GROMACS .gro file of C-alpha atoms in nm:
model
  374
    1MET     CA    1  -0.022   0.001  -0.027
    2GLU     CA    2   0.272   0.244   0.110
    3THR     CA    3   0.458   0.148  -0.254
    4THR     CA    4   0.136   0.245  -0.419
    5SER     CA    5   0.100   0.577  -0.267
    6ILE     CA    6   0.470   0.675  -0.290
    7SER     CA    7   0.488   0.618  -0.674
    8ALA     CA    8   0.125   0.774  -0.735
    9GLN     CA    9   0.127   1.086  -0.513
   10PRO     CA   10   0.413   1.293  -0.570
   11SER     CA   11   0.461   1.583  -0.397
   12LEU     CA   12   0.222   1.915  -0.456
   13PRO     CA   13   0.349   2.081  -0.738
   14SER     CA   14   0.166   2.395  -0.636
   15LEU     CA   15   0.407   2.433  -0.307
   16PRO     CA   16   0.773   2.604  -0.469
   17SER     CA   17   1.088   2.414  -0.346
   18LEU     CA   18   1.249   2.602  -0.040
   19ASN     CA   19   1.583   2.381  -0.116
   20ASN     CA   20   1.815   2.590  -0.300
   21THR     CA   21   1.968   2.447  -0.578
   22HIS     CA   22   2.123   2.718  -0.747
   23GLU     CA   23   2.405   2.797  -0.497
   24SER     CA   24   2.606   2.509  -0.336
   25PRO     CA   25   2.741   2.589   0.003
   26THR     CA   26   2.995   2.441   0.193
   27GLN     CA   27   2.811   2.111   0.299
   28ALA     CA   28   2.822   1.954   0.610
   29LEU     CA   29   3.099   1.665   0.729
   30TYR     CA   30   2.959   1.358   0.876
   31GLN     CA   31   3.059   0.999   0.970
   32CYS     CA   32   2.911   0.723   1.086
   33ILE     CA   33   3.086   0.673   1.388
   34THR     CA   34   2.900   0.313   1.545
   35THR     CA   35   2.618   0.104   1.455
   36LEU     CA   36   2.427  -0.005   1.766
   37ARG     CA   37   2.245  -0.393   1.716
   38GLY     CA   38   2.059  -0.587   1.943
   39HIS     CA   39   1.696  -0.549   1.883
   40SER     CA   40   1.551  -0.839   1.637
   41SER     CA   41   1.291  -0.652   1.480
   42TYR     CA   42   1.257  -0.278   1.326
   43ILE     CA   43   1.322   0.058   1.557
   44SER     CA   44   1.017   0.203   1.593
   45ALA     CA   45   1.111   0.503   1.838
   46LEU     CA   46   1.435   0.669   1.987
   47ALA     CA   47   1.482   0.918   2.257
   48VAL     CA   48   1.809   1.108   2.419
   49ASP     CA   49   1.861   1.205   2.736
   50GLY     CA   50   2.161   1.300   2.889
   51ASN     CA   51   2.421   1.039   2.823
   52SER     CA   52   2.168   0.771   2.761
   53LEU     CA   53   1.963   0.676   2.421
   54TYR     CA   54   1.654   0.500   2.457
   55SER     CA   55   1.506   0.298   2.161
   56GLY     CA   56   1.211   0.114   2.156
   57SER     CA   57   1.123  -0.172   1.880
   58ALA     CA   58   0.846  -0.398   1.751
   59ASP     CA   59   1.042  -0.661   1.924
   60ARG     CA   60   0.850  -0.534   2.219
   61GLN     CA   61   1.196  -0.410   2.378
   62ILE     CA   62   1.321  -0.117   2.493
   63ARG     CA   63   1.689  -0.089   2.533
   64ILE     CA   64   1.891   0.184   2.694
   65TRP     CA   65   2.234   0.260   2.547
   66THR     CA   66   2.461   0.449   2.824
   67HIS     CA   67   2.794   0.589   2.740
   68THR     CA   68   2.977   0.724   3.005
   69GLY     CA   69   3.383   0.830   2.944
   70HIS     CA   70   3.512   0.485   2.815
   71GLU     CA   71   3.265   0.272   2.879
   72SER     CA   72   2.948   0.179   2.737
   73ARG     CA   73   2.634  -0.013   2.854
   74CYS     CA   74   2.322  -0.174   2.716
   75THR     CA   75   2.038  -0.260   2.947
   76THR     CA   76   1.682  -0.423   2.803
   77ILE     CA   77   1.355  -0.375   2.927
   78THR     CA   78   1.103  -0.639   2.783
   79CYS     CA   79   0.739  -0.491   2.759
   80GLU     CA   80   0.403  -0.695   2.664
   81SER     CA   81   0.369  -0.515   2.335
   82PRO     CA   82   0.560  -0.337   2.030
   83ILE     CA   83   0.688  -0.023   2.145
   84LYS     CA   84   0.547   0.292   1.896
   85SER     CA   85   0.698   0.576   2.097
   86LEU     CA   86   0.900   0.719   2.377
   87LEU     CA   87   0.912   1.015   2.580
   88ILE     CA   88   1.170   1.137   2.838
   89SER     CA   89   1.092   1.377   3.138
   90LYS     CA   90   1.363   1.350   3.422
   91ASP     CA   91   1.352   1.019   3.604
   92THR     CA   92   1.034   0.944   3.378
   93MET     CA   93   0.995   0.731   3.047
   94PHE     CA   94   0.652   0.722   2.878
   95SER     CA   95   0.607   0.455   2.600
   96SER     CA   96   0.316   0.384   2.359
   97HIS     CA   97   0.233   0.060   2.240
   98GLN     CA   98   0.063  -0.139   1.974
   99ASP     CA   99  -0.175  -0.295   2.251
  100HIS     CA  100  -0.334   0.049   2.282
  101LYS     CA  101  -0.179   0.127   2.584
  102ILE     CA  102   0.073   0.389   2.724
  103ARG     CA  103   0.313   0.261   3.010
  104VAL     CA  104   0.491   0.497   3.282
  105TRP     CA  105   0.837   0.392   3.397
  106HIS     CA  106   1.066   0.515   3.687
  107ILE     CA  107   1.431   0.531   3.549
  108TYR     CA  108   1.671   0.464   3.787
  109THR     CA  109   2.068   0.539   3.761
  110LYS     CA  110   2.169   0.176   3.878
  111TYR     CA  111   2.232  -0.047   3.589
  112THR     CA  112   2.092  -0.377   3.757
  113GLN     CA  113   1.779  -0.204   3.742
  114PRO     CA  114   1.711   0.078   3.477
  115CYS     CA  115   1.331   0.121   3.534
  116ARG     CA  116   1.028   0.010   3.678
  117LEU     CA  117   0.691   0.021   3.579
  118GLN     CA  118   0.494   0.274   3.750
  119ALA     CA  119   0.159   0.284   3.599
  120VAL     CA  120  -0.015   0.146   3.262
  121LEU     CA  121  -0.267   0.424   3.105
  122PRO     CA  122  -0.554   0.376   3.132
  123THR     CA  123  -0.516   0.277   3.478
  124ALA     CA  124  -0.734   0.039   3.633
  125LYS     CA  125  -0.922   0.262   3.881
  126ASP     CA  126  -0.994   0.505   3.530
  127ARG     CA  127  -1.119   0.213   3.343
  128ILE     CA  128  -1.347   0.101   3.648
  129LEU     CA  129  -1.510   0.483   3.690
  130SER     CA  130  -1.545   0.556   3.321
  131LEU     CA  131  -1.742   0.207   3.308
  132LEU     CA  132  -1.984   0.365   3.588
  133SER     CA  133  -2.068   0.641   3.381
  134PRO     CA  134  -2.227   0.483   3.047
  135GLY     CA  135  -2.310   0.833   2.934
  136LYS     CA  136  -1.972   0.851   2.865
  137HIS     CA  137  -1.911   0.530   2.656
  138VAL     CA  138  -1.791   0.618   2.239
  139GLN     CA  139  -1.885   0.391   1.980
  140VAL     CA  140  -1.578   0.240   1.825
  141ARG     CA  141  -1.734   0.013   1.559
  142ARG     CA  142  -2.069  -0.059   1.483
  143HIS     CA  143  -2.157  -0.312   1.752
  144LYS     CA  144  -1.914  -0.222   2.012
  145LYS     CA  145  -1.861   0.050   2.253
  146CYS     CA  146  -1.547   0.148   2.465
  147THR     CA  147  -1.506   0.360   2.749
  148TRP     CA  148  -1.394   0.730   2.653
  149VAL     CA  149  -1.041   0.675   2.851
  150GLN     CA  150  -0.918   0.387   2.632
  151HIS     CA  151  -0.771   0.397   2.318
  152VAL     CA  152  -0.881   0.113   2.075
  153ASP     CA  153  -0.561   0.056   1.846
  154ALA     CA  154  -0.219   0.155   1.847
  155VAL     CA  155  -0.118   0.442   2.038
  156SER     CA  156   0.147   0.617   1.765
  157ALA     CA  157   0.254   0.920   1.918
  158LEU     CA  158   0.307   1.101   2.236
  159ALA     CA  159   0.390   1.474   2.320
  160PHE     CA  160   0.423   1.682   2.669
  161SER     CA  161   0.296   2.010   2.744
  162ASP     CA  162   0.563   2.284   2.751
  163ASN     CA  163   0.561   2.248   3.135
  164ARG     CA  164   0.522   1.874   3.149
  165THR     CA  165   0.252   1.831   3.333
  166ILE     CA  166   0.005   1.714   3.057
  167LEU     CA  167   0.072   1.428   2.829
  168TYR     CA  168  -0.093   1.399   2.475
  169SER     CA  169  -0.176   1.107   2.320
  170VAL     CA  170  -0.292   1.015   1.928
  171SER     CA  171  -0.388   0.681   1.788
  172TRP     CA  172  -0.456   0.470   1.499
  173ASP     CA  173  -0.813   0.467   1.629
  174ARG     CA  174  -0.823   0.834   1.508
  175SER     CA  175  -0.861   0.970   1.873
  176LEU     CA  176  -0.648   1.263   2.059
  177LYS     CA  177  -0.641   1.220   2.435
  178ILE     CA  178  -0.497   1.428   2.705
  179TRP     CA  179  -0.374   1.296   3.053
  180GLN     CA  180  -0.284   1.457   3.370
  181LEU     CA  181   0.025   1.342   3.482
  182SER     CA  182   0.009   1.404   3.860
  183SER     CA  183  -0.291   1.153   3.869
  184ASN     CA  184  -0.243   0.961   3.555
  185LYS     CA  185  -0.580   1.014   3.456
  186CYS     CA  186  -0.727   1.093   3.150
  187ILE     CA  187  -0.909   1.437   3.151
  188GLU     CA  188  -1.005   1.467   2.800
  189SER     CA  189  -1.079   1.257   2.462
  190VAL     CA  190  -1.149   1.408   2.121
  191PRO     CA  191  -1.282   1.073   1.980
  192ARG     CA  192  -1.276   1.163   1.573
  193ALA     CA  193  -1.006   1.439   1.552
  194HIS     CA  194  -0.939   1.277   1.215
  195ASP     CA  195  -1.095   1.086   0.907
  196ASP     CA  196  -0.840   0.820   0.956
  197ALA     CA  197  -0.538   0.705   1.140
  198ILE     CA  198  -0.328   0.967   1.356
  199SER     CA  199   0.053   0.943   1.316
  200ALA     CA  200   0.200   1.243   1.467
  201VAL     CA  201   0.119   1.512   1.726
  202VAL     CA  202   0.304   1.816   1.857
  203ILE     CA  203   0.235   2.063   2.112
  204SER     CA  204   0.360   2.442   2.087
  205LYS     CA  205   0.431   2.654   2.417
  206LEU     CA  206   0.113   2.841   2.381
  207GLY     CA  207  -0.065   2.503   2.372
  208PHE     CA  208  -0.160   2.480   2.019
  209ILE     CA  209  -0.192   2.109   1.956
  210TYR     CA  210  -0.112   2.006   1.601
  211THR     CA  211  -0.225   1.623   1.474
  212GLY     CA  212  -0.077   1.454   1.171
  213SER     CA  213  -0.313   1.201   1.011
  214ALA     CA  214  -0.312   0.930   0.705
  215ASP     CA  215  -0.627   1.167   0.590
  216THR     CA  216  -0.354   1.385   0.433
  217THR     CA  217  -0.431   1.670   0.675
  218ILE     CA  218  -0.277   1.841   1.009
  219ARG     CA  219  -0.516   1.958   1.249
  220VAL     CA  220  -0.488   2.255   1.482
  221TRP     CA  221  -0.657   2.248   1.845
  222LYS     CA  222  -0.639   2.470   2.110
  223MET     CA  223  -0.871   2.512   2.455
  224GLN     CA  224  -0.962   2.853   2.437
  225GLU     CA  225  -0.950   3.075   2.735
  226GLY     CA  226  -1.267   3.000   2.976
  227GLN     CA  227  -1.317   2.652   2.832
  228LYS     CA  228  -1.292   2.312   2.926
  229LYS     CA  229  -1.259   2.132   2.609
  230HIS     CA  230  -0.996   2.136   2.289
  231LYS     CA  231  -1.170   2.275   1.985
  232LEU     CA  232  -1.021   2.237   1.615
  233VAL     CA  233  -0.888   2.592   1.509
  234ASP     CA  234  -0.765   2.525   1.204
  235THR     CA  235  -0.679   2.237   0.926
  236LEU     CA  236  -0.377   2.249   0.729
  237GLN     CA  237  -0.388   2.105   0.380
  238GLY     CA  238  -0.047   2.090   0.181
  239HIS     CA  239   0.002   1.682   0.112
  240ARG     CA  240  -0.109   1.459  -0.103
  241SER     CA  241  -0.057   1.149   0.102
  242ALA     CA  242  -0.052   1.027   0.452
  243VAL     CA  243   0.119   1.285   0.707
  244ASN     CA  244   0.373   1.027   0.912
  245ALA     CA  245   0.594   1.292   1.095
  246LEU     CA  246   0.570   1.637   1.267
  247ALA     CA  247   0.802   1.902   1.404
  248LEU     CA  248   0.848   2.275   1.528
  249SER     CA  249   1.150   2.453   1.489
  250VAL     CA  250   1.324   2.568   1.823
  251GLU     CA  251   1.145   2.912   1.835
  252GLU     CA  252   0.823   2.747   1.688
  253SER     CA  253   0.852   2.997   1.369
  254ILE     CA  254   0.818   2.693   1.137
  255LEU     CA  255   0.617   2.377   1.129
  256TYR     CA  256   0.767   2.077   0.945
  257SER     CA  257   0.552   1.787   0.825
  258GLY     CA  258   0.671   1.480   0.636
  259SER     CA  259   0.442   1.279   0.431
  260CYS     CA  260   0.407   0.976   0.195
  261ASP     CA  261   0.420   1.212  -0.086
  262ARG     CA  262   0.814   1.237  -0.033
  263SER     CA  263   0.804   1.585   0.079
  264VAL     CA  264   0.870   1.802   0.389
  265VAL     CA  265   0.635   2.097   0.363
  266VAL     CA  266   0.721   2.422   0.589
  267TRP     CA  267   0.431   2.592   0.715
  268GLY     CA  268   0.536   2.964   0.846
  269GLY     CA  269   0.344   3.248   1.026
  270ARG     CA  270   0.227   3.159   1.368
  271ASP     CA  271  -0.006   2.931   1.576
  272GLY     CA  272  -0.343   2.946   1.447
  273HIS     CA  273  -0.236   3.125   1.122
  274ARG     CA  274  -0.003   2.885   0.953
  275GLU     CA  275   0.039   2.848   0.569
  276ALA     CA  276   0.241   2.653   0.362
  277THR     CA  277   0.554   2.827   0.231
  278GLY     CA  278   0.722   2.558   0.043
  279ALA     CA  279   0.837   2.192   0.050
  280LEU     CA  280   1.173   2.059   0.088
  281ARG     CA  281   1.207   1.803  -0.175
  282GLY     CA  282   1.481   1.517  -0.270
  283HIS     CA  283   1.348   1.221  -0.118
  284THR     CA  284   1.269   0.928  -0.335
  285GLY     CA  285   1.047   0.749  -0.081
  286ALA     CA  286   0.799   0.854   0.192
  287VAL     CA  287   0.923   1.080   0.444
  288LEU     CA  288   0.873   0.881   0.785
  289CYS     CA  289   1.038   1.085   1.048
  290LEU     CA  290   1.166   1.428   1.122
  291SER     CA  291   1.395   1.608   1.388
  292VAL     CA  292   1.483   1.947   1.471
  293SER     CA  293   1.783   2.091   1.652
  294GLY     CA  294   1.889   2.455   1.635
  295ASP     CA  295   1.887   2.549   1.264
  296LEU     CA  296   1.947   2.187   1.136
  297VAL     CA  297   1.642   1.986   1.028
  298CYS     CA  298   1.651   1.618   0.963
  299SER     CA  299   1.437   1.368   0.760
  300GLY     CA  300   1.396   1.006   0.737
  301SER     CA  301   1.280   0.823   0.475
  302ALA     CA  302   1.170   0.467   0.317
  303ASP     CA  303   1.437   0.545   0.057
  304ARG     CA  304   1.687   0.426   0.373
  305THR     CA  305   1.844   0.793   0.360
  306VAL     CA  306   1.855   1.051   0.628
  307ARG     CA  307   1.853   1.401   0.470
  308MET     CA  308   2.058   1.709   0.652
  309TRP     CA  309   1.865   2.058   0.574
  310ARG     CA  310   1.976   2.371   0.714
  311ARG     CA  311   1.723   2.643   0.752
  312ARG     CA  312   1.860   3.014   0.637
  313GLU     CA  313   1.632   3.221   0.806
  314ASP     CA  314   1.765   3.584   0.634
  315LYS     CA  315   1.679   3.419   0.279
  316GLY     CA  316   1.378   3.208   0.397
  317GLU     CA  317   1.550   2.901   0.254
  318HIS     CA  318   1.693   2.559   0.351
  319TYR     CA  319   2.006   2.392   0.191
  320CYS     CA  320   2.037   2.040   0.184
  321LEU     CA  321   2.385   1.984   0.374
  322GLY     CA  322   2.427   1.591   0.299
  323VAL     CA  323   2.253   1.247   0.266
  324LEU     CA  324   2.327   1.011   0.529
  325GLN     CA  325   2.326   0.667   0.320
  326GLY     CA  326   2.422   0.293   0.479
  327HIS     CA  327   2.055   0.191   0.662
  328GLY     CA  328   1.947  -0.142   0.490
  329GLY     CA  329   1.595  -0.074   0.501
  330PRO     CA  330   1.318   0.261   0.548
  331VAL     CA  331   1.422   0.514   0.846
  332LYS     CA  332   1.153   0.498   1.073
  333SER     CA  333   1.274   0.721   1.353
  334LEU     CA  334   1.536   0.973   1.436
  335ALA     CA  335   1.659   1.158   1.758
  336MET     CA  336   1.917   1.448   1.743
  337VAL     CA  337   2.137   1.641   2.001
  338THR     CA  338   2.437   1.884   2.008
  339SER     CA  339   2.756   1.744   2.061
  340ASP     CA  340   2.958   1.810   2.389
  341GLU     CA  341   3.264   1.843   2.090
  342ASP     CA  342   3.445   2.175   2.137
  343CYS     CA  343   3.481   2.307   1.761
  344GLY     CA  344   3.527   2.661   1.914
  345ASP     CA  345   3.381   2.912   1.622
  346GLU     CA  346   3.505   2.702   1.334
  347CYS     CA  347   3.174   2.486   1.343
  348SER     CA  348   2.882   2.343   1.520
  349SER     CA  349   2.849   1.980   1.622
  350TRP     CA  350   2.543   1.758   1.642
  351LEU     CA  351   2.498   1.383   1.709
  352VAL     CA  352   2.222   1.232   1.518
  353TYR     CA  353   2.055   0.878   1.567
  354SER     CA  354   1.844   0.688   1.327
  355GLY     CA  355   1.638   0.364   1.340
  356SER     CA  356   1.555   0.154   1.029
  357LEU     CA  357   1.349  -0.162   0.992
  358ASP     CA  358   1.692  -0.307   0.913
  359CYS     CA  359   1.683  -0.323   1.327
  360ASP     CA  360   1.991  -0.135   1.347
  361ILE     CA  361   2.036   0.230   1.478
  362LYS     CA  362   2.344   0.439   1.339
  363VAL     CA  363   2.514   0.697   1.533
  364TRP     CA  364   2.612   0.992   1.306
  365LYS     CA  365   2.876   1.284   1.376
  366ILE     CA  366   2.783   1.567   1.196
  367LEU     CA  367   2.976   1.901   1.190
  368VAL     CA  368   2.851   2.224   0.988
  369PRO     CA  369   3.158   2.439   0.910
  370SER     CA  370   3.096   2.814   1.070
  371SER     CA  371   3.120   2.931   0.681
  372GLU     CA  372   2.807   2.757   0.607
  373ARG     CA  373   2.619   2.882   0.898
  374GLU     CA  374   2.687   3.249   0.830
   0.00000   0.00000   0.00000
């Protein structure tokens, strides 16, 4: 199905390409410094916290790869269901799963016991209370109802509020759910947020929720002052095929969306008033994941590559700094952090982590010369 959509649905010709092909600025220097192996199925999620990389896989394992000084360790947590996404907040990890659930883990610093399961969302108490309120059941299939606190399909993505007190989850069941982390309770549900499966969610500092779906749209949600429910405030239409990934620039002036139409659409403006300003083209397969750090944007694709884009705010353009090649399968997940390496004023340095359907995680060192950043 994906192959058909990729070949039959090229990116929208009405959107101009923002990647400058007339100039050839100095490209980034990059190399794969290591490949992490251990998962027995594809890598579905990556997250970085301090010296640790967290990887989630369809093999039902979460692996924690820790590097301190000259020592590297890998510890493994076995879950009950394949992992779809990971989020880290201080000493807590959140994982979403194929079995419709979200798991909350306490992270220990000791390697002998890396994590302890704290809760499974929705909690048993939450489910029981919702069962006692028949009016709050929702129709999920023709002859089946479910409590409003439950997802009924894979939980595809998670995101935090700016103060990290609220967790947002989206699912292939087309719903958006909102969780209060102090109580682990579901406090709101939008049952039909899209017309098809939802694959991505990001939250702005002002509380705008962006959800990307297989229905080709990005929907924008906001809780207005004095109200208790989030309302749809905008629908962004710029893709011809499923939206797989979303990312906000650091200052949130740009929203990026990656799609099966092989493009990354760039949305300018501000929350509630965004418009497509153009598209980044170059991938020959579906764009499956995105990651942003500073003015560096990385996109992972079904074409087995990661493209690095650098934003030139003064010109409103993006340059492709290079293409990371080496995976034997589609690149499904990305994580990126600035490197501790001291380059002085000569360059900026990043570490990029890419996870693939080939079951490998590759670690890339990226150096962008200062001449390219001026």
